[in-house]
CSV table of C-alpha atoms in Angstrom, one decimal:
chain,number,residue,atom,x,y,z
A,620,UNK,CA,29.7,117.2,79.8
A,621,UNK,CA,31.7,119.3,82.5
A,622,UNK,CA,32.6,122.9,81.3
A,623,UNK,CA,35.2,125.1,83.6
A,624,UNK,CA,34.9,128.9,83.0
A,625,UNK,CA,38.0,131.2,84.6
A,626,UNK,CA,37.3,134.7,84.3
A,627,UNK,CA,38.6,136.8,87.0
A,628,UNK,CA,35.2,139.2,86.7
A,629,UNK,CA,32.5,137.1,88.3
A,630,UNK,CA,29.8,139.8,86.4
A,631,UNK,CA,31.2,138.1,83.0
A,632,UNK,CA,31.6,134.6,84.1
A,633,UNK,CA,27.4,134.8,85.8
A,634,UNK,CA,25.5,134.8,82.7
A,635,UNK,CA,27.9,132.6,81.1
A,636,UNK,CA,27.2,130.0,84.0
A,637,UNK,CA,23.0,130.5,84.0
A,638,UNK,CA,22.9,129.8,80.4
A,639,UNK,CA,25.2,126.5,79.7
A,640,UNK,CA,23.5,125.0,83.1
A,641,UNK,CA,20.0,125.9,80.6
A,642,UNK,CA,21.5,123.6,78.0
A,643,UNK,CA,22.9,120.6,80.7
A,644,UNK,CA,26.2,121.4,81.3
A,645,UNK,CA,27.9,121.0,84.5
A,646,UNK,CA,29.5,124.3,85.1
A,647,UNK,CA,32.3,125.4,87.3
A,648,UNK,CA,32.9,128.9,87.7
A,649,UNK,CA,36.5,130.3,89.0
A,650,UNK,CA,37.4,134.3,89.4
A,651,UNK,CA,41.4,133.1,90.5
A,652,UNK,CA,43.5,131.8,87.9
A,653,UNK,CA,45.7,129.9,90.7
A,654,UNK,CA,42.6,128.5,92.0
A,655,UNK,CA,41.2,127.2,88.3
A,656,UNK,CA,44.5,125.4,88.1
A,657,UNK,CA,43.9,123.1,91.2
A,658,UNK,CA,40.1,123.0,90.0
A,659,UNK,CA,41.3,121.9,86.8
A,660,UNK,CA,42.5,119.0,88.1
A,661,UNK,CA,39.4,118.0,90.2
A,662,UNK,CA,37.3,118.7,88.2
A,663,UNK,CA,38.6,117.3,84.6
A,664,UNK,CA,36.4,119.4,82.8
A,665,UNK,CA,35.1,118.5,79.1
A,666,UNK,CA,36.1,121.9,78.3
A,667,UNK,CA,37.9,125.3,79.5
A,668,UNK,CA,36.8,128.8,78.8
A,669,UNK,CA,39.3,131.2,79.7
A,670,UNK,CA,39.7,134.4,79.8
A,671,UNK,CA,43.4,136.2,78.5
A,672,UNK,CA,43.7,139.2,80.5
A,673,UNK,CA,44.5,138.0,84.1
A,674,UNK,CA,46.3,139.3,87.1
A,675,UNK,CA,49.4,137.6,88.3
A,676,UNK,CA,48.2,134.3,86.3
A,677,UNK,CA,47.2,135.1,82.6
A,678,UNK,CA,44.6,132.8,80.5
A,679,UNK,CA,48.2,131.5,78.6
A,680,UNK,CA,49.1,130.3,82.0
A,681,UNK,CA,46.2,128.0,82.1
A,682,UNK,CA,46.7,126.7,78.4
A,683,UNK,CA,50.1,126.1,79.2
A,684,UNK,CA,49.3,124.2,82.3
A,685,UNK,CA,46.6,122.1,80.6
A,686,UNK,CA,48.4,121.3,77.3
A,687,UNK,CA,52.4,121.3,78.5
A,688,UNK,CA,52.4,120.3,82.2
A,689,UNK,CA,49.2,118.0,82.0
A,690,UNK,CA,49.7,117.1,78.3
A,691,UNK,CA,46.2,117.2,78.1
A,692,UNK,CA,44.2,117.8,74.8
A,693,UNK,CA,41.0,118.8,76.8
A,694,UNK,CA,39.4,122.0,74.3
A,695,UNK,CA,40.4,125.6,75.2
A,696,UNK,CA,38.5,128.4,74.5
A,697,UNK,CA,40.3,132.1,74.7
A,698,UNK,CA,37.4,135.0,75.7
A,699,UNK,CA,38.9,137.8,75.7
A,700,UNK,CA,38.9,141.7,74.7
A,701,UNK,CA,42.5,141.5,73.3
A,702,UNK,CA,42.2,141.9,69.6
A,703,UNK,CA,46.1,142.1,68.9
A,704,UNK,CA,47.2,139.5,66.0
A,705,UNK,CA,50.3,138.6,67.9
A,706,UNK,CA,48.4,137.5,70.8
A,707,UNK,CA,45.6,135.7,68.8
A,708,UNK,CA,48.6,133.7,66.9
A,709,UNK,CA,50.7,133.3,70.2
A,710,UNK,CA,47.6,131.4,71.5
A,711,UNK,CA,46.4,129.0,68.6
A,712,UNK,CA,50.7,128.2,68.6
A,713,UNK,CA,50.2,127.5,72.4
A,714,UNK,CA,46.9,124.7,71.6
A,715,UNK,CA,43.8,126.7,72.1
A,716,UNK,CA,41.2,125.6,70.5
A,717,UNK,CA,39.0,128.4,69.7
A,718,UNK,CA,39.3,132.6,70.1
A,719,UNK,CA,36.1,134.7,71.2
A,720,UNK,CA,36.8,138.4,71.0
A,721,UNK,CA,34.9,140.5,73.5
A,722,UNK,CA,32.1,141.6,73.3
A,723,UNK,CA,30.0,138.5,72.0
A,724,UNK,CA,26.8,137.3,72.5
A,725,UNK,CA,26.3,134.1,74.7
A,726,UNK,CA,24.6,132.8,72.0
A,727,UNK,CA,27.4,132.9,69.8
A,728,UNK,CA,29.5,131.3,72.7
A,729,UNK,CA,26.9,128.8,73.5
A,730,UNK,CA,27.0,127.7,69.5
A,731,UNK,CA,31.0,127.5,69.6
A,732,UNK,CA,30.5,124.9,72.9
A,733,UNK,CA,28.0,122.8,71.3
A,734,UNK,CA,30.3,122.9,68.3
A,735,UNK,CA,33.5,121.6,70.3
A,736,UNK,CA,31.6,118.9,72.7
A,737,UNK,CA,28.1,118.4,71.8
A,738,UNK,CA,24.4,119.6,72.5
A,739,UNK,CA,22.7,118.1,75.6
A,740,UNK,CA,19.1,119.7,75.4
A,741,UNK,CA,18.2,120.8,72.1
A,742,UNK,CA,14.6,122.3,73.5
A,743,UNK,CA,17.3,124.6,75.1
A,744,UNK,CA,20.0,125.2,72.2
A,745,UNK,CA,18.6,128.7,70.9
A,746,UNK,CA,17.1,131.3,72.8
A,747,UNK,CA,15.5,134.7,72.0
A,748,UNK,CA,17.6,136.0,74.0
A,749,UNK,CA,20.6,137.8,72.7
A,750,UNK,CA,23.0,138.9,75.4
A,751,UNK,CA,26.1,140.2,75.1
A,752,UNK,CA,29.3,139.2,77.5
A,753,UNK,CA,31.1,142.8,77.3
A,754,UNK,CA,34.7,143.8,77.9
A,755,UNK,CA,34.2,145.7,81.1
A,756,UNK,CA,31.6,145.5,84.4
A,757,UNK,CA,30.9,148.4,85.2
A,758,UNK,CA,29.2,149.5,89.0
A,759,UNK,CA,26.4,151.9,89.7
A,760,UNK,CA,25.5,153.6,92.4
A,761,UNK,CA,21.8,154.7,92.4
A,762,UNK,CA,21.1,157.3,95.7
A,763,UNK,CA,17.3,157.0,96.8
A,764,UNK,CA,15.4,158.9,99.4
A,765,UNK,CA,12.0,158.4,100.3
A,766,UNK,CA,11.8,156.2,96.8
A,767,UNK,CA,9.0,153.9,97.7
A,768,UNK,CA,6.8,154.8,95.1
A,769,UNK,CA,9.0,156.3,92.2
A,770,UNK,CA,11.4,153.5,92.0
A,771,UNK,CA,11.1,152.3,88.7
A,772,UNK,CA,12.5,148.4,89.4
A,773,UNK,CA,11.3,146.8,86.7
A,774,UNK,CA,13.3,149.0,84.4
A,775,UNK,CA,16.1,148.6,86.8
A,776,UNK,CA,15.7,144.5,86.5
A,777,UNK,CA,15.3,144.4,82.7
A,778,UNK,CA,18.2,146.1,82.2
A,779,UNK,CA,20.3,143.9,84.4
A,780,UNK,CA,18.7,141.0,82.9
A,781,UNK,CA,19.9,141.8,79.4
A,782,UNK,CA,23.0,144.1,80.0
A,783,UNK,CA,26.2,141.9,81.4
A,784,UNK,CA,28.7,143.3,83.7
A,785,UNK,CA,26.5,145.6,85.5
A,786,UNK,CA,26.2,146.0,89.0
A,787,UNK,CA,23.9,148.3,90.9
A,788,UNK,CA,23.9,149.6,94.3
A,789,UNK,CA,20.8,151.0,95.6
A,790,UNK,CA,21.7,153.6,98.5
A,791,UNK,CA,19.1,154.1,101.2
A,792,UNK,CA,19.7,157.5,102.2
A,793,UNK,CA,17.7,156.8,105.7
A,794,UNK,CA,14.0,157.0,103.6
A,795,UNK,CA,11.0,157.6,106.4
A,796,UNK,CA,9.0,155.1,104.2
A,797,UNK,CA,9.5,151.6,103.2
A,798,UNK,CA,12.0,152.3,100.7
A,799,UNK,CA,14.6,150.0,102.0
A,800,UNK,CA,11.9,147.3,102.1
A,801,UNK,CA,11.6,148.0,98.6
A,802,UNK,CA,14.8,148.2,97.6
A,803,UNK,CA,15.3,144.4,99.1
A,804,UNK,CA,12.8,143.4,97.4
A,805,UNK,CA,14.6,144.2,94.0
A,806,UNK,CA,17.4,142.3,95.5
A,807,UNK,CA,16.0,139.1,95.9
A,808,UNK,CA,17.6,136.9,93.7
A,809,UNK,CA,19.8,138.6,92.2
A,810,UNK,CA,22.1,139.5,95.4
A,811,UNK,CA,25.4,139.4,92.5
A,812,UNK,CA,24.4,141.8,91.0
A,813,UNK,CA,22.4,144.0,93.0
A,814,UNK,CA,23.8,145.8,96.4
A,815,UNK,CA,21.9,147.8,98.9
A,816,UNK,CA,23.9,149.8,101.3
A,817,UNK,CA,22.0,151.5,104.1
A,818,UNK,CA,22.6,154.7,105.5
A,819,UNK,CA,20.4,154.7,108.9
A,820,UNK,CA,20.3,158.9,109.1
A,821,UNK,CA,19.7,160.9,106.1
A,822,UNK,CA,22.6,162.6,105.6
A,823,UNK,CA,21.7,163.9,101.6
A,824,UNK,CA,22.4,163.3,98.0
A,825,UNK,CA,26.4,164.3,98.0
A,826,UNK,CA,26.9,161.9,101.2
A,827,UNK,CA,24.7,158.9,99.7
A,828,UNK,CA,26.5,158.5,96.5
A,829,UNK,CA,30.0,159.5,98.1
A,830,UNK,CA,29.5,156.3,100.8
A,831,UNK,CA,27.7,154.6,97.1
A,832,UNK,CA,31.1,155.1,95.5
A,833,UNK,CA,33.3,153.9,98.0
A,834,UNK,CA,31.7,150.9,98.7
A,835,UNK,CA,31.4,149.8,95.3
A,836,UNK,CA,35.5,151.0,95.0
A,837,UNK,CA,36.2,147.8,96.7
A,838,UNK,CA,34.8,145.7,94.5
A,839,UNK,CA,38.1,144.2,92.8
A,840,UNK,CA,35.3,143.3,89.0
A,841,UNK,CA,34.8,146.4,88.5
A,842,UNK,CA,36.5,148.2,85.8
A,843,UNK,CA,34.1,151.7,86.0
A,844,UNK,CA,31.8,152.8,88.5
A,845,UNK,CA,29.3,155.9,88.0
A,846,UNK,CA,26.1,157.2,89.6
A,847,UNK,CA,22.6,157.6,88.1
A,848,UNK,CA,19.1,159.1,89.6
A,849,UNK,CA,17.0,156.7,90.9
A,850,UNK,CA,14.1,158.5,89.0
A,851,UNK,CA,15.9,157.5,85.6
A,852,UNK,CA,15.5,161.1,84.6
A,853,UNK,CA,18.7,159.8,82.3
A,854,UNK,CA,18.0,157.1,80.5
A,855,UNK,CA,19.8,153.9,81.0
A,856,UNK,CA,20.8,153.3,77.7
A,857,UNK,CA,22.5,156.9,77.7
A,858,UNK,CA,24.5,156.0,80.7
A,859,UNK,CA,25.4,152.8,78.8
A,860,UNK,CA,26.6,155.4,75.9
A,861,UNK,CA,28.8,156.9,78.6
A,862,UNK,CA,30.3,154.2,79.4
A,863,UNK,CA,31.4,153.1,75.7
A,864,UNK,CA,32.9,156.5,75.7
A,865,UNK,CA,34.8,156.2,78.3
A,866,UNK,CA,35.7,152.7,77.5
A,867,UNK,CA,36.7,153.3,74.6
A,868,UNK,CA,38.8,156.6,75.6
A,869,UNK,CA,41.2,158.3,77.8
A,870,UNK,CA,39.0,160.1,79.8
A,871,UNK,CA,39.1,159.4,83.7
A,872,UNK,CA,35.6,160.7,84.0
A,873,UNK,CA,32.3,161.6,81.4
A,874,UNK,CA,29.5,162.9,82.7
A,875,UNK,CA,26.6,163.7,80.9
A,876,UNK,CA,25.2,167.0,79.8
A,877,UNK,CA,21.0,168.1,79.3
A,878,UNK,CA,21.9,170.2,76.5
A,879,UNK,CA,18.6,170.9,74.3
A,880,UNK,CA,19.5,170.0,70.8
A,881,UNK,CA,18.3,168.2,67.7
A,882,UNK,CA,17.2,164.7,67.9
A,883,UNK,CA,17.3,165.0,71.8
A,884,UNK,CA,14.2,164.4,74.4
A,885,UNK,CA,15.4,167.4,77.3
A,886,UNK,CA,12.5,168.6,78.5
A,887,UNK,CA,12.8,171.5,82.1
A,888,UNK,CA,10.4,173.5,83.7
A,889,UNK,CA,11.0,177.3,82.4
A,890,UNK,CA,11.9,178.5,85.8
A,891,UNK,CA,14.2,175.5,86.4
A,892,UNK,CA,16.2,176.3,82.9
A,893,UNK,CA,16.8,180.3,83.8
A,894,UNK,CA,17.6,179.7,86.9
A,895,UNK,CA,20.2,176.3,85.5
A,896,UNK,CA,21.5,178.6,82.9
A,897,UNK,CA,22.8,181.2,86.2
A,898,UNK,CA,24.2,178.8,87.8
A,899,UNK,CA,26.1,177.2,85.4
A,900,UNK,CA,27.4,180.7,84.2
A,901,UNK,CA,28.8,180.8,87.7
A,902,UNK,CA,30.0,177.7,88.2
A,903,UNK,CA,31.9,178.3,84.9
A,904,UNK,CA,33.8,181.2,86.5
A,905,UNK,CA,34.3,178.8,89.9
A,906,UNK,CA,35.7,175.8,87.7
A,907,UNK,CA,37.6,177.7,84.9
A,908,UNK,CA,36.3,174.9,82.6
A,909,UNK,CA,33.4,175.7,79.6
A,910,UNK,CA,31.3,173.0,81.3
A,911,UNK,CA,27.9,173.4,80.1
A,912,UNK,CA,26.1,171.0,82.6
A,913,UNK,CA,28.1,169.9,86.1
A,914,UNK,CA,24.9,168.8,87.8
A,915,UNK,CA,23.6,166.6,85.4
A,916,UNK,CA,22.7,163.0,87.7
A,917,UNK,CA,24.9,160.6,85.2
A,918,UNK,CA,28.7,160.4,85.5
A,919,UNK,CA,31.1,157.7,84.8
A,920,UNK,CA,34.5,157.3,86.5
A,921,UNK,CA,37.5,155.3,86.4
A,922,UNK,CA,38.3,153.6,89.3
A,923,UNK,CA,41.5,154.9,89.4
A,924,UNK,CA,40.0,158.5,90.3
A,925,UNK,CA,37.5,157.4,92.7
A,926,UNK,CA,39.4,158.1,95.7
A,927,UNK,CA,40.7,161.4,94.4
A,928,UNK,CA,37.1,162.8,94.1
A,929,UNK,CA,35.1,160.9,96.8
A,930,UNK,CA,37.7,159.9,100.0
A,931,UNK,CA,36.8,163.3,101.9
A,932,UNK,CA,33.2,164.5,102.9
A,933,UNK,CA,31.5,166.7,100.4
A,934,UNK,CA,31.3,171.1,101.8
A,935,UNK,CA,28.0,170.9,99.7
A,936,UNK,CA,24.7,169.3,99.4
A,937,UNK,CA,23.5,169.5,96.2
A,938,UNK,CA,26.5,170.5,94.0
A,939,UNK,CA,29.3,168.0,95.2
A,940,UNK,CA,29.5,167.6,91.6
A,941,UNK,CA,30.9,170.6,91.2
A,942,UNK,CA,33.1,170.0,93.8
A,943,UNK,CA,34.4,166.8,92.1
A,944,UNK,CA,35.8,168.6,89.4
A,945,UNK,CA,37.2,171.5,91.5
A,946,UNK,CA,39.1,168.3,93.2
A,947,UNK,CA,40.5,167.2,90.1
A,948,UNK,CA,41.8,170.6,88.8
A,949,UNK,CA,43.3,170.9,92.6
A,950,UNK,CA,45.3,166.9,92.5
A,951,UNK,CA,45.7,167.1,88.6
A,952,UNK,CA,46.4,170.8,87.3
A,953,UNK,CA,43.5,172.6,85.5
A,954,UNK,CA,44.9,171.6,82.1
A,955,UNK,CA,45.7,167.9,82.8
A,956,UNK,CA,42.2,167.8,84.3
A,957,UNK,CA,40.4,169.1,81.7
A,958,UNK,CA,42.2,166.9,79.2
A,959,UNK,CA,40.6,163.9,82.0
A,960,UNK,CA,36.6,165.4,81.6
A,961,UNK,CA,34.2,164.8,79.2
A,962,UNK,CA,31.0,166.1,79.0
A,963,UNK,CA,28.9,164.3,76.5
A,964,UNK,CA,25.4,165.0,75.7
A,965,UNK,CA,22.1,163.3,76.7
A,966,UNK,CA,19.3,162.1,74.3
A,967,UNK,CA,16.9,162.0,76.8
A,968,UNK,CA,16.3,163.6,79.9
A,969,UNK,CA,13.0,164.7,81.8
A,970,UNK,CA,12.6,166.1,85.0
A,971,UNK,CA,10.3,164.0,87.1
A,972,UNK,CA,7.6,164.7,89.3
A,973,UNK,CA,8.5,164.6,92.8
A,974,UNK,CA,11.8,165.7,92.7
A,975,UNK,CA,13.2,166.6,96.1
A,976,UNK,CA,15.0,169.6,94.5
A,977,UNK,CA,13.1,172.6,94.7
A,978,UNK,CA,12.9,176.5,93.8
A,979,UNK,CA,14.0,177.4,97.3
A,980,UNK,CA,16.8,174.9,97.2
A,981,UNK,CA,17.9,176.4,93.8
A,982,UNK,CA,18.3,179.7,95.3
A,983,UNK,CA,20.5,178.1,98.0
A,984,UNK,CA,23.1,176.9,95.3
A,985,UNK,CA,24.2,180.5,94.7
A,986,UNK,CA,25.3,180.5,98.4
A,987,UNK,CA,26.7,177.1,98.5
A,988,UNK,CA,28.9,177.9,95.4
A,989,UNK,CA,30.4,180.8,97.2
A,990,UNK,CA,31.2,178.3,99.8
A,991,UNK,CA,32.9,176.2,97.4
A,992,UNK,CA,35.1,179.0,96.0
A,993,UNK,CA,35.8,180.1,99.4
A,994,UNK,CA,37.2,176.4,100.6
A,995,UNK,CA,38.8,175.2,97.4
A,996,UNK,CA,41.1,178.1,97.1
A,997,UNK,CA,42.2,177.6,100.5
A,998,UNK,CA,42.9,174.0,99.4
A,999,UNK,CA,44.4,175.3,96.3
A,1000,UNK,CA,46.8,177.6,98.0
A,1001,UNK,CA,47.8,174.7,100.7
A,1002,UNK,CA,48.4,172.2,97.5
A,1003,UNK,CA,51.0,174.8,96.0
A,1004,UNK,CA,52.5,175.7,99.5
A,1005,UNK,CA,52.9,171.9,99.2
A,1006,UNK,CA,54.7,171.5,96.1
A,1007,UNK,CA,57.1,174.5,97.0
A,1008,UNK,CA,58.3,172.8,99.9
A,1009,UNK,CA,58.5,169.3,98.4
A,1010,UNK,CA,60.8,171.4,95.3
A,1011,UNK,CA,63.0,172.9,98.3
């Protein structure tokens, strides 16, 4: 029994693929609608899974291909993250066969296949397993230096393995040890959803996750991308949790926030947290926004703002995060921008051994955030200049 699958995020249509091979299908996967429809008829699948929301060619294109230009009555399945009625009725009028609403589990999916054409391996039909195909893929760019014996991959691999539409990419932020080797390693395997990009000199944190974000910018799947220490200080399942915010929001960008509260795991060193609590009073001031926490390690963004906040080289080391938001004030307005941030708070967060940011670097920040103020109100004052000429 032949199954084609058209999805035009391959991170959604992977899994999907993996597990009906597991119970004997022959599986086809397509990421081009105008390609599936060529492959359609190749292939003459048992059964199409499709999904709605398309570019150029939309999942009814397909069903109207298959049931009106090929009078075919091969099974359609709609997967999809539109919930509207009138689409839902629009496609059951058009000759689908069946409706999955992202998210879902591919067991459920699986169960609604063998429903429509049949089990082939029954020592295959249920497993333990319960992963869920989301609505978004999301990428993620994890910055390591000198990681060879910190990097926690078998967190990073379970979470893969049972979290669809994630992709990470490891940056090697030119590591003296055998970090890289490590970090290809992790790879192996799973090369679709796992990217290293090497950085031969080490040219620091802000630069690593800046060259992190572009790269993973190009990747046409990806709805979000963020960035997340490579110590997992932040848990993954509270960047997950920022992600459903934002997903499920207007914000352009969350980031998360190591506020000590009830019910949350925040642990600092004591000279760490006076000296966090300075800052942040000054960055305040630098900002003009009541941010409580700019530099916590896990932020989310919308694609659509990645090139505002990352195209141009960072003034800073260490508090480029800082310098993000002073970028979107500057291309935004401060009161569209803040309307864009959220700051959402952690349930866990620990600071880890080994981290490369120490007391003497701390002391630096002061300096570097009068170098921030110093630049960006240049920049400000050049953006309004701007705008004054563009209204003459």
């Amino acid at each position: 029994m032949k199954v084609l699958a058209i999805d035009d995020q391959q991170l959604v249509l992977l899994p999907l693929e993996k597990r009906l091979k597991e119970l004997g299908y022959d599986v086809k996967i397509e990421t081009s609608a105008d390609k599936s429809l060529v492959l359609y008829d190749e292939f003459q699948p048992d059964l199409v899974i499709v999904d709605f929301n398309m570019p150029k060619i939309t999942g009814f294109d397909v069903v109207k291909h298959i049931r009106t230009s090929k009078k075919s009555e091969t099974p359609i399945m709609i997967l999809s993250g539109n919930t509207q009625d009138a689409i839902i009725t629009e496609a059951f009028e058009l000759g689908v066969t069946d409706y999955m609403k992202k998210p879902l589990s591919l067991n459920e999916i699986c169960a609604r296949v063998k429903r429509l054409i049949g089990v082939l391996r029954t020592e295959a039909a249920n497993s333990s397993e319960n992963i869920m195909i989301q609505q978004r893929c999301v990428g993620v760019v994890i910055p390591c230096y000198n990681e060879e014996e910190r990097l926690l991959s078998d967190e990073f691999l379970k979470y893969i393995d049972q979290h669809t539409g994630y992709h990470l990419c490891f940056v090697n932020d030119g590591s003296k040890d055998r970090t890289l080797e490590v970090l290809h390693d992790l790879q192996k395997g799973r090369e679709d959803f796992i990217t290293v990009y090497d950085c031969e000199k080490n040219g620091g944190k802000a630069e690593a996750v800046r060259l992190g974000m572009l790269h993973m910018a190009q990747k046409e799947d990806l709805d979000y991308i963020g960035f997340l220490d490579a110590d997992l200080s932040t848990d993954l399942r509270d960047f997950d949790d920022l992600v459903k915010t934002i997903e499920n929001s207007d914000f352009k960008i969350v980031s998360g926030s190591r506020i000590s509260r009830m019910g949350a795991d925040i642990t600092k060193e004591s000279a760490r947290k006076i000296i966090s609590l300075t800052i942040n009073f000054i960055i305040r001031k630098i900002l003009k926004m009541d941010f409580k926490d700019t530099q916590c390690g896990a932020k989310i963004f919308h694609k659509d703002v990645i090139d505002i906040a990352f195209s141009k080289k960072f003034v800073t080391q260490w508090i480029f995060d800082v310098e993000i938001f002073k970028r979107m004030s500057i291309h935004f307005g401060l009161k569209k921008a803040k309307a864009m941030l959220c700051e959402q708070p952690l349930k866990r967060w620990i600071h880890a051994d080994g981290s490369k940011l120490s007391m003497k670097d701390s002391v630096k920040i002061v300096m570097q955030l009068a170098q921030i103020a110093w630049v960006y109100r240049s920049k400000k004052s050049q953006a309004n200049n701007s705008e004054v000429l563009e209204i003459a």
